[in-house]
CSV table of C-alpha atoms in Angstrom, one decimal:
chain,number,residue,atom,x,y,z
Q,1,UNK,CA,4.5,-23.6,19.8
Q,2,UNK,CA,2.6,-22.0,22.8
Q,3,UNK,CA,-0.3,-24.1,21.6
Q,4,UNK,CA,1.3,-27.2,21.7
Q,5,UNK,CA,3.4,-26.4,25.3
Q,6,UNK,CA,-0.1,-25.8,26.8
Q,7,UNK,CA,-1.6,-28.7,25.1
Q,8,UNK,CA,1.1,-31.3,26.6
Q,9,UNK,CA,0.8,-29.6,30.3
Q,10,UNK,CA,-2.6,-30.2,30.3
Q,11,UNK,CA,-2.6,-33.2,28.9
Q,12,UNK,CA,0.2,-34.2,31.5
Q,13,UNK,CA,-2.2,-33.1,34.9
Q,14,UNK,CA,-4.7,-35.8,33.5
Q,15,UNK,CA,-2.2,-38.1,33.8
Q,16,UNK,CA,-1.8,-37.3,37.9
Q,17,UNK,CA,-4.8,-37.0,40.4
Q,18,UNK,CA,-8.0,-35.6,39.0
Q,19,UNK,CA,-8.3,-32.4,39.7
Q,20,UNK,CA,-11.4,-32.0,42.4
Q,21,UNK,CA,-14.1,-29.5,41.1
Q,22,UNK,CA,-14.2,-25.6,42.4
Q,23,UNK,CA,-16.8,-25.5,45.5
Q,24,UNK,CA,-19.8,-23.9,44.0
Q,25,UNK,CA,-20.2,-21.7,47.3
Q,26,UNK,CA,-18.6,-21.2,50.5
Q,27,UNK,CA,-17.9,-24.1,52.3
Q,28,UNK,CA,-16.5,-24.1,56.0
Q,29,UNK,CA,-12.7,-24.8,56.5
Q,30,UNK,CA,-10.9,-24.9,60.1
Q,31,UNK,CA,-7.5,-25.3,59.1
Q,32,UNK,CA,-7.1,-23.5,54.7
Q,33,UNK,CA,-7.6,-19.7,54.5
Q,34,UNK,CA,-6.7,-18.2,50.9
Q,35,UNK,CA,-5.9,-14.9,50.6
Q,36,UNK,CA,-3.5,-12.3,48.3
Q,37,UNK,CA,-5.0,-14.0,45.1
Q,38,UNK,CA,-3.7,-12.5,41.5
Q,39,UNK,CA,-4.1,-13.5,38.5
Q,40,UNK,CA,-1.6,-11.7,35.6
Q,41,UNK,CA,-1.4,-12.2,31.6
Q,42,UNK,CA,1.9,-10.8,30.5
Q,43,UNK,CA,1.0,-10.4,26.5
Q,44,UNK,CA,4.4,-9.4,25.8
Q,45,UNK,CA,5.4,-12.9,26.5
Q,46,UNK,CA,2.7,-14.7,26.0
Q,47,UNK,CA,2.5,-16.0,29.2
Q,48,UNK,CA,-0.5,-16.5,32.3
Q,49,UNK,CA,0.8,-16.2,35.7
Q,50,UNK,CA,-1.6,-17.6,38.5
Q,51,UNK,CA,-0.6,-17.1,42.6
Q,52,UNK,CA,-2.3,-17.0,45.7
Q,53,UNK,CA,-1.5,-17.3,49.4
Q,54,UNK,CA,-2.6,-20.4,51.3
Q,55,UNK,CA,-2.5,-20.0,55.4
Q,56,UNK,CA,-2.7,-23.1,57.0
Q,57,UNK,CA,-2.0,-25.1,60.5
Q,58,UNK,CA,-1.2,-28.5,59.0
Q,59,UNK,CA,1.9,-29.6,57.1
Q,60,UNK,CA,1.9,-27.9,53.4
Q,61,UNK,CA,2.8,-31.4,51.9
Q,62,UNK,CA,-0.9,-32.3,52.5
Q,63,UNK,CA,-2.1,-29.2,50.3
Q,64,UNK,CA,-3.3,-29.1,47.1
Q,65,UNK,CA,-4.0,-25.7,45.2
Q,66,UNK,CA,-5.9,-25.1,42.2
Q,67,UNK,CA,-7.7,-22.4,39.6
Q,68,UNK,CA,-10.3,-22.3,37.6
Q,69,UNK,CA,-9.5,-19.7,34.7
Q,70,UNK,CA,-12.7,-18.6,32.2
Q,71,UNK,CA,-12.2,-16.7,29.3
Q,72,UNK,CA,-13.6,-12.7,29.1
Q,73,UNK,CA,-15.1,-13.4,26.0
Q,74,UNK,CA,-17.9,-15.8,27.0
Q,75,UNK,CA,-17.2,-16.6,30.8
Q,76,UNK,CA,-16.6,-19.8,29.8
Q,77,UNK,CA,-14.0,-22.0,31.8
Q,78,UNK,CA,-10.3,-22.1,29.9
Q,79,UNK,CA,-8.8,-24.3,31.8
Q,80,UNK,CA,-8.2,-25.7,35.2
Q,81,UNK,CA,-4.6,-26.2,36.5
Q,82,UNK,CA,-3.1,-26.9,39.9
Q,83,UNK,CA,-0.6,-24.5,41.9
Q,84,UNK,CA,2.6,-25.1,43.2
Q,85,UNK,CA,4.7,-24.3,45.9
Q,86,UNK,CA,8.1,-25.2,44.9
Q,87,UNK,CA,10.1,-22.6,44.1
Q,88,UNK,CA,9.2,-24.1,39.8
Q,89,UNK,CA,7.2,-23.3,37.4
Q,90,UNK,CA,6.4,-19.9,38.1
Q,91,UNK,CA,6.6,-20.3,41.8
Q,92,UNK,CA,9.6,-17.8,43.1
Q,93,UNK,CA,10.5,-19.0,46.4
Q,94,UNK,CA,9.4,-22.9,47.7
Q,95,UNK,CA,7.5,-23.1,51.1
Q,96,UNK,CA,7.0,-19.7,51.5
Q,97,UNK,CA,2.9,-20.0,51.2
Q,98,UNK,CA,2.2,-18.8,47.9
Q,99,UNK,CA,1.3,-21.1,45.8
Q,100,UNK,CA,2.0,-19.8,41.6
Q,101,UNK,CA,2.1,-21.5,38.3
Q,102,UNK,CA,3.2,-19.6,34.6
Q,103,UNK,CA,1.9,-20.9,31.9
Q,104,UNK,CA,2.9,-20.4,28.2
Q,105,UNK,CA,-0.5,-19.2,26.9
Q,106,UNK,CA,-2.8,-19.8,23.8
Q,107,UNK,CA,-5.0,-16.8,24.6
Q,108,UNK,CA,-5.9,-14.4,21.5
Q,109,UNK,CA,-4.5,-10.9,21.5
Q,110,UNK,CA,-7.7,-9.5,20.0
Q,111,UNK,CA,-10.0,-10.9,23.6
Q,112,UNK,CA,-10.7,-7.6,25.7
Q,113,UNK,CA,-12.4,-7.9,29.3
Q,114,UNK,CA,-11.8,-9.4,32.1
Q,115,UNK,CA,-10.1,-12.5,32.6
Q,116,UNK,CA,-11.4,-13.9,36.3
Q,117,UNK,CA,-9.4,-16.9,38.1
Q,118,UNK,CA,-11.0,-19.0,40.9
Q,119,UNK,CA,-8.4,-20.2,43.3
Q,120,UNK,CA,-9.4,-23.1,45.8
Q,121,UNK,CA,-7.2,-25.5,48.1
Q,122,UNK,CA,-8.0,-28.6,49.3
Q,123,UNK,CA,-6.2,-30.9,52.4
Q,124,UNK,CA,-7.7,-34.3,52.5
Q,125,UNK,CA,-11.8,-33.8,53.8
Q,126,UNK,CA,-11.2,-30.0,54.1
Q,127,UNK,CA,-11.7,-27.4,51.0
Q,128,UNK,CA,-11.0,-23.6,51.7
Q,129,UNK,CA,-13.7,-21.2,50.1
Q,130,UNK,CA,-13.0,-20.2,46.5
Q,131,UNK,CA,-11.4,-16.8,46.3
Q,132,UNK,CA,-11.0,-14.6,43.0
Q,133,UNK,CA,-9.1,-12.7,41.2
Q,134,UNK,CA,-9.4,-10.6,37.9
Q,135,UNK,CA,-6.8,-8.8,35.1
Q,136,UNK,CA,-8.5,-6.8,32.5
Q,137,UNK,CA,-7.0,-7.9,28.6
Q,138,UNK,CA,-6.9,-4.9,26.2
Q,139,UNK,CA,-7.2,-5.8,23.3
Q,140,UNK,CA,-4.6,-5.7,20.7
Q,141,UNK,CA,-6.3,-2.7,18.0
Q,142,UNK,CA,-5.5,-3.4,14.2
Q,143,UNK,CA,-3.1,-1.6,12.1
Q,144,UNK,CA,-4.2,1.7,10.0
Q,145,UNK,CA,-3.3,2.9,6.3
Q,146,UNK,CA,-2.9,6.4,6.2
Q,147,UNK,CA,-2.2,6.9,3.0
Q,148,UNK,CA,-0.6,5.1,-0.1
Q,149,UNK,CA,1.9,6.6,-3.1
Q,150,UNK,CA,2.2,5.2,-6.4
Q,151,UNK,CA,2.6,7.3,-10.0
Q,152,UNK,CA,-0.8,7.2,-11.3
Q,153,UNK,CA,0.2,5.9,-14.8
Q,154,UNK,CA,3.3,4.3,-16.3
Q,155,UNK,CA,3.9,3.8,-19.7
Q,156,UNK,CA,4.7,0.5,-20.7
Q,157,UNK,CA,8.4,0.1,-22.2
Q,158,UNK,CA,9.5,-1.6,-25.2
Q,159,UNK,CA,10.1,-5.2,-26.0
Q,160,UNK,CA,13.0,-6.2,-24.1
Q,161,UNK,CA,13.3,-3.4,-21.7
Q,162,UNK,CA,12.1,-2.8,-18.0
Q,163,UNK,CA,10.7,0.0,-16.1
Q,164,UNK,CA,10.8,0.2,-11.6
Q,165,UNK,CA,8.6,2.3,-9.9
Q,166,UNK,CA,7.8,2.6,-6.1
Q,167,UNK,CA,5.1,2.6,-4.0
Q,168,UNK,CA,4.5,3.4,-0.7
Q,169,UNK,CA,2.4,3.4,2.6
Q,170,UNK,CA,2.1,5.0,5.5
Q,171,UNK,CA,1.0,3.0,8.4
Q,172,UNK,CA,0.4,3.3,12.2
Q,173,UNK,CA,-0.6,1.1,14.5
Q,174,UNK,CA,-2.0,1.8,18.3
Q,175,UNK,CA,0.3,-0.6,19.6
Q,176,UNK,CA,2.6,0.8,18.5
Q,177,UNK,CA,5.3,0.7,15.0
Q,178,UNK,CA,6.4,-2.8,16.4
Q,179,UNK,CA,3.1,-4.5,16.6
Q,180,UNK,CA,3.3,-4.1,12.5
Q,181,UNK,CA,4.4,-7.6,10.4
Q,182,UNK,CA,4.7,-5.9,6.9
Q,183,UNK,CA,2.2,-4.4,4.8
Q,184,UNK,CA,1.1,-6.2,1.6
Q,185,UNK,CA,-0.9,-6.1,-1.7
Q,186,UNK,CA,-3.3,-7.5,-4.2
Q,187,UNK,CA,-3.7,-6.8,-7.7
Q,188,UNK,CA,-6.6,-7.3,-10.0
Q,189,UNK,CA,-7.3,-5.8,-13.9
Q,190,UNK,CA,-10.3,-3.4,-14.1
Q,191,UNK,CA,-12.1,-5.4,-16.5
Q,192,UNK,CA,-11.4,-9.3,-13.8
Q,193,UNK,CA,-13.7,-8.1,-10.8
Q,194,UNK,CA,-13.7,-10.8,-9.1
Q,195,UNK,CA,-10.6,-12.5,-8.5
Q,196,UNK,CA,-7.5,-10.5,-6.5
Q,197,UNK,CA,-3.9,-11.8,-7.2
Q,198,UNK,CA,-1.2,-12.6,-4.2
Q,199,UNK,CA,1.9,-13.2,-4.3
Q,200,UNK,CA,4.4,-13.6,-1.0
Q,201,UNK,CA,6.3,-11.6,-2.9
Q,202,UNK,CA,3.4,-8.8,-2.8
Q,203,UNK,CA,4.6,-7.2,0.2
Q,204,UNK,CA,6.3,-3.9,1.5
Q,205,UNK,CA,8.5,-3.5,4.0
Q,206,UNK,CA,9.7,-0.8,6.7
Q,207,UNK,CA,13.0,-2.5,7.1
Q,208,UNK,CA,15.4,-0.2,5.1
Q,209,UNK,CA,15.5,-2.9,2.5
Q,210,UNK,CA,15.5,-2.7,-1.2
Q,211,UNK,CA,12.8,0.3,-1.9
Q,212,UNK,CA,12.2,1.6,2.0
Q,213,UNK,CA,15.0,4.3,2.4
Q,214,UNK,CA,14.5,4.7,6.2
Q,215,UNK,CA,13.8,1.8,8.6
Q,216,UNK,CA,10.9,1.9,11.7
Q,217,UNK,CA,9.7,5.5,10.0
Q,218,UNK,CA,6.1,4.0,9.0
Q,219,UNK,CA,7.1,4.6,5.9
Q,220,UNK,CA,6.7,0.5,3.8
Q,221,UNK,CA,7.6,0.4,0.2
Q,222,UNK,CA,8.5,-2.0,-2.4
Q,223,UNK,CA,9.3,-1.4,-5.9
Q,224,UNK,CA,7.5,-3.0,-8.8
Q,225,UNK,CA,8.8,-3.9,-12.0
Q,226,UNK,CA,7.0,-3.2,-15.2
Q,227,UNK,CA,8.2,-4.9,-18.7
Q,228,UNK,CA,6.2,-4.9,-22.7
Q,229,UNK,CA,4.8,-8.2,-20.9
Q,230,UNK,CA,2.4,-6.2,-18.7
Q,231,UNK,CA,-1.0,-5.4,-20.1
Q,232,UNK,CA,-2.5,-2.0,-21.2
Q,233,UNK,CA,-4.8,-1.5,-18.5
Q,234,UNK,CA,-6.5,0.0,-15.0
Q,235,UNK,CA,-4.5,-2.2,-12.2
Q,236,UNK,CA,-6.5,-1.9,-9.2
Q,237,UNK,CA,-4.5,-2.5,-6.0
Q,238,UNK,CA,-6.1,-3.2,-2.6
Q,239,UNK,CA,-3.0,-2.8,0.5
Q,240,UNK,CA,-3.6,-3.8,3.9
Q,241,UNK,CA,-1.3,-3.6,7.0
Q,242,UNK,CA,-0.6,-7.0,8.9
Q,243,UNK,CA,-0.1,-7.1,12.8
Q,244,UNK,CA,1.7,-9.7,15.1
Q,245,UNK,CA,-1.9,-10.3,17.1
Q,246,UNK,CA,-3.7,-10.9,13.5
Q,247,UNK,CA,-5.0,-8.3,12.8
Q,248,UNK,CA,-5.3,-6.7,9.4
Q,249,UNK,CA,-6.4,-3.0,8.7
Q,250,UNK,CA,-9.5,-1.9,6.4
Q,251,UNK,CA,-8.1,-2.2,2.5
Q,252,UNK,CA,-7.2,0.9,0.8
Q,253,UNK,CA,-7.5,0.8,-2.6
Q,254,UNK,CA,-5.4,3.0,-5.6
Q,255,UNK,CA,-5.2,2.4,-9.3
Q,256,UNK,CA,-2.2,1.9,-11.5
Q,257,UNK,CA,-3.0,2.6,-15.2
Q,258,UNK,CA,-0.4,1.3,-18.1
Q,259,UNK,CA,-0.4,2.4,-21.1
Q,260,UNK,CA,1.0,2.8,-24.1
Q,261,UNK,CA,3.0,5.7,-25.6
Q,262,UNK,CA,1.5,6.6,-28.7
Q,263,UNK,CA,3.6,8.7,-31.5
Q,264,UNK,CA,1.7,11.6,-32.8
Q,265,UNK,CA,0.0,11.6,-36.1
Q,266,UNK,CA,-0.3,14.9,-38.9
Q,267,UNK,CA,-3.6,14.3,-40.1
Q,268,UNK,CA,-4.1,17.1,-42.7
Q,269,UNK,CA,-1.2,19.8,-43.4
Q,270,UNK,CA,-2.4,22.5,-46.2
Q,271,UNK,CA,-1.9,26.7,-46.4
Q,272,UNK,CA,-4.6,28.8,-47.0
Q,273,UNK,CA,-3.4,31.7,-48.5
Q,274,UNK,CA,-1.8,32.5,-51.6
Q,275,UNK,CA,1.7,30.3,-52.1
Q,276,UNK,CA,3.3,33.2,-54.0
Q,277,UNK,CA,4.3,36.1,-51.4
Q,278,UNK,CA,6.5,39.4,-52.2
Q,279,UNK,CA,9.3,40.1,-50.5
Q,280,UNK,CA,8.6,42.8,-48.3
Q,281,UNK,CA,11.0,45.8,-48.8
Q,282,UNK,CA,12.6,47.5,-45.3
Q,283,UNK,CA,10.2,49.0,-42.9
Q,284,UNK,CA,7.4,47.3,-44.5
Q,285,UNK,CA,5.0,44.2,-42.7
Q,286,UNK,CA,4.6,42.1,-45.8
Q,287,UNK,CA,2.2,39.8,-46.3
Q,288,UNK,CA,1.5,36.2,-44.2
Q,289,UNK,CA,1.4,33.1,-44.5
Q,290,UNK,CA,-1.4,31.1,-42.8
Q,291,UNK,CA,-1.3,27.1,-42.1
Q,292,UNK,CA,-3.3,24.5,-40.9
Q,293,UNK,CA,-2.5,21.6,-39.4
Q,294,UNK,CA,-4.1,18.7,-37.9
Q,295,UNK,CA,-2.8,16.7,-35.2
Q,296,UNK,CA,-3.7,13.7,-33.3
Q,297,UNK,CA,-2.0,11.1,-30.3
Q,298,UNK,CA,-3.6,8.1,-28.9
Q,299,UNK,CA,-2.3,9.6,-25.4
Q,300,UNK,CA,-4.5,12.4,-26.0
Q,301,UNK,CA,-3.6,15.8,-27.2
Q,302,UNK,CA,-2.3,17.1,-24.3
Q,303,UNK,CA,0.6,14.9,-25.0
Q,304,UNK,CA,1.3,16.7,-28.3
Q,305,UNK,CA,3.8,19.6,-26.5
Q,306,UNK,CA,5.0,21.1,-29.5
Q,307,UNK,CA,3.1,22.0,-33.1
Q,308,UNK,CA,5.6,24.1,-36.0
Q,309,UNK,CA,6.7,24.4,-38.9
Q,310,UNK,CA,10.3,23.4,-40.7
Q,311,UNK,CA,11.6,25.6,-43.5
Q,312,UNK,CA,13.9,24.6,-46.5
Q,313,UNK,CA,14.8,28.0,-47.7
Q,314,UNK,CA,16.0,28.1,-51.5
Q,315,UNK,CA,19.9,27.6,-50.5
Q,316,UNK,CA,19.0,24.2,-48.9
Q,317,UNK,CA,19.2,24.9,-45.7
Q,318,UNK,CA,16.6,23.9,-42.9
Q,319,UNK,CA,15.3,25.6,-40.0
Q,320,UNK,CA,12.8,24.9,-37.2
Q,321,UNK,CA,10.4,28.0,-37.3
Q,322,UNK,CA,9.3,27.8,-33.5
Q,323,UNK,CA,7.8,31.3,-33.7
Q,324,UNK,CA,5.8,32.3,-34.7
Q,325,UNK,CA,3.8,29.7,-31.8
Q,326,UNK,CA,0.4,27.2,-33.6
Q,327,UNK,CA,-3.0,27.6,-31.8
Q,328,UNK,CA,-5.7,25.3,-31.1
Q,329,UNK,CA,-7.4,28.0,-29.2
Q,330,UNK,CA,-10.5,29.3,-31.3
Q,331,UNK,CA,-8.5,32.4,-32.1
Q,332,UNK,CA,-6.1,33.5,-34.6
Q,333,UNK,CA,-7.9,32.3,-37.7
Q,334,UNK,CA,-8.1,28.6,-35.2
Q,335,UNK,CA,-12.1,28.2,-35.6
Q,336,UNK,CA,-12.8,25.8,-32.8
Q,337,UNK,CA,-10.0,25.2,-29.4
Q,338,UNK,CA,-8.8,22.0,-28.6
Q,339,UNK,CA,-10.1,20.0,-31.2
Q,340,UNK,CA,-7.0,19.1,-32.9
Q,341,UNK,CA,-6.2,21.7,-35.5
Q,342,UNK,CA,-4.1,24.6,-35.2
Q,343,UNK,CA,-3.2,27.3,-37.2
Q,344,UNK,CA,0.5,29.3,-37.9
Q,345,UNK,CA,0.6,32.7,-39.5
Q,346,UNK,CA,4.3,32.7,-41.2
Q,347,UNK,CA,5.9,35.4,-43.3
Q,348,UNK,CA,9.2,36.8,-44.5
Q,349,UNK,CA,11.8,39.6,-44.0
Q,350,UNK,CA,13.1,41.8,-46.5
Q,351,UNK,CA,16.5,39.6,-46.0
Q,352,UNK,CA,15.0,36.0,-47.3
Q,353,UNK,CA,16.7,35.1,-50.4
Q,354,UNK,CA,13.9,35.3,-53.4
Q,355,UNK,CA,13.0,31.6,-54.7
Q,356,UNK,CA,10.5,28.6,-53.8
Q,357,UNK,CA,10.7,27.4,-50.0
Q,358,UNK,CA,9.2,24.0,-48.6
Q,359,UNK,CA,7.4,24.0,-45.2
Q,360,UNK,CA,6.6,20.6,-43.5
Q,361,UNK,CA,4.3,20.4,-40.0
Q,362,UNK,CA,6.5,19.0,-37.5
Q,363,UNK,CA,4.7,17.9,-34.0
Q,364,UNK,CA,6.6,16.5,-30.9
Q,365,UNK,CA,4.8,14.9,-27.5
Q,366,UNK,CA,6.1,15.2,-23.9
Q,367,UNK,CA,7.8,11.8,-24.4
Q,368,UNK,CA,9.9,13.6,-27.2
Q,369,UNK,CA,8.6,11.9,-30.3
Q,370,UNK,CA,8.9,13.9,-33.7
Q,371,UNK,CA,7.1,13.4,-36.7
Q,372,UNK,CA,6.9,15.7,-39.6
Q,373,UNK,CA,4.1,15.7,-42.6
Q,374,UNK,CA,4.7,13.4,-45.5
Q,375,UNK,CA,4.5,16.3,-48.1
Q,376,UNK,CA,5.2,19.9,-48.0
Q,377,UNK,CA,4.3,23.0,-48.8
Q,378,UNK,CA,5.9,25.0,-51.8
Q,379,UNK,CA,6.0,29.1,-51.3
Q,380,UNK,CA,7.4,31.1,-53.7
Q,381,UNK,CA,8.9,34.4,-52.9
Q,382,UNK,CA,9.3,36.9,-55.4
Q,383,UNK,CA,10.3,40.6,-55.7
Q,384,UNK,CA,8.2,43.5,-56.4
């Protein structure tokens, strides 16, 4: 809109007189002295404010101010506008000598140096000398990521059921929390390197809204919605931090991985020592049992959280035997750590009824899946 208002004014003052070029050096005048010149850019509002203070000993109808205003970036000239003293347009009191103008500006928020105005007057044959004045434009500085939050993997639910997680960033911004529009985000799979998906719907907010618990804390979050429709993969998300001036920070990039839980496998389930024990009598150690079992997940086995055995005793009656613990540690008759097999030394008190027990592996994940072995284990226990 400031675009178009400054468009029409100009467009308007070709309409009138054509305004007279700036003297190129310092002419003589008898009767037009300028003085008090100021030139102001009020980014807040968007707005150029152009004055200066014409002295004169003829009437002021026969006056005509104007300014030459040129750009920091280049020096080259903006535009050229006349001055009015009215007591309109920017001009606070009418006949007073100072001659002002506002204008709704186009200029960019990310120009930074100085912004110069020439200011001239002219009454019929006689042109004053150009005076000058000078604003320096800071530059509007871009927003800055500090840091992002989002759970490094999710696992992906089951048909017809959703998961919501929330991420966050931290932003900051020079000019302050305010300058900040919103903070958004692009997504691409690890394996599609060269094409980033938006959305306007890919955006965070520091509002209080939906996922963002505290409005104007820095703090911009959204909540994402993940359903058995989203692909097993590394999502690779790039944020960046939006400001009213245009600028937008340097990306920072973090990784969402979904995946899929996996129920834990038995892969081999056997004893190795003799499968007929004798009851041990009181006082007395007895002999042990010693099982293998081998154990697999397609989340890796440090999902598997729990490897043991489950008894059927000769009465019918089952039992998980949590102790004593399996090891996959290259001790305790284990032969090599971490590679999938563990091994359980089991054995009985002189109070287990005599007759043939059955022992089944039994292996639960963190995700609290159980499986036990297909087949089981007879072990007969007799008396002396």
């Amino acid at each position: 809109m400031k675009y178009v208002m400054l468009l029409l004014f100009l467009l308007a003052m070709r309409c009138g007189p054509e305004i007279p070029l700036s003297p190129e050096g310092e002419g003589e005048s008898d009767g037009l002295t300028l003085s008090a010149a100021l030139v102001n850019y009020r980014a807040s509002l968007g707005q150029l404010h152009l004055r200066v203070r014409v002295e004169h000993d003829i009437s002021s109808e026969d006056i005509d101010v104007y300014s030459d205003v040129f750009k920091p970036d280049d020096d080259s000239l903006w535009f050229s506008t006349p001055l009015y003293d009215k007591g309109e347009n920017g001009d606070q009191i009418a006949g007073d000598g100072y001659y002002s103008i506002t204008l709704d500006s186009a200029l960019s928020d990310t120009l930074s140096g100085d912004l110069v105005s020439l200011f001239w007057a002219v009454a019929g044959n006689d042109t004053s000398d150009t005076v000058s004045a000078m604003t320096s434009l800071q530059a509007n500085d871009p927003p800055i990521i500090l840091s992002v939050w989002a759970p490094d993997t999710i696992m992906r639910p089951d048909p017809g059921e959703e998961d919501t997680l929330v991420v966050e960033a931290e932003v900051t911004d020079p000019d302050g929390l305010k300058d900040i529009v919103a903070v958004f985000f692009e997504v691409r799979d690890d394996e599609d390197t060269t094409r980033w998906n938006s959305n306007s719907l890919f955006v965070l907010n520091d509002a209080g809204i939906g996922a963002d618990r505290i409005s104007g804390d820095g703090i911009f979050a959204t909540s994402l919605i993940i359903s058995s429709e989203n692909q097993l993969t590394d999502n690779i998300f790039r944020y960046y931090a939006l400001d009213y001036a245009g600028n937008i920070s340097p990306y920072v990039k973090d990784t969402i991985t979904v995946y899929k839980n996996y129920i834990p496998q038995i892969l081999n389930f056997f004893l190795s020592s003799s499968s007929q024990i004798v009851r041990p009598s009181t006082g007395s150690e007895g002999d042990s049992l010693l099982f293998y079992i081998q154990a697999d997940d397609g989340n890796g086995l440090e999902d598997i959280t729990s490897v043991s055995l489950q008894r059927r005793n000769p009465g019918g009656n089952t039992t998980v035997q949590s102790h004593p613990p399996a090891y996959d540690d290259g001790l305790h008759e284990d032969f090599s750590p971490d590679d999938g097999w563990y091994t359980i030394k089991a054995g009985f008190s002189p109070d287990d009824e005599l007759g043939t027990y059955f022992y089944r592996a039994r292996v639960e994940d963190g995700y609290g899946n159980r499986v036990l072995s297909a087949d089981s284990v007879e072990v007969t226990l007799v008396s002396e």
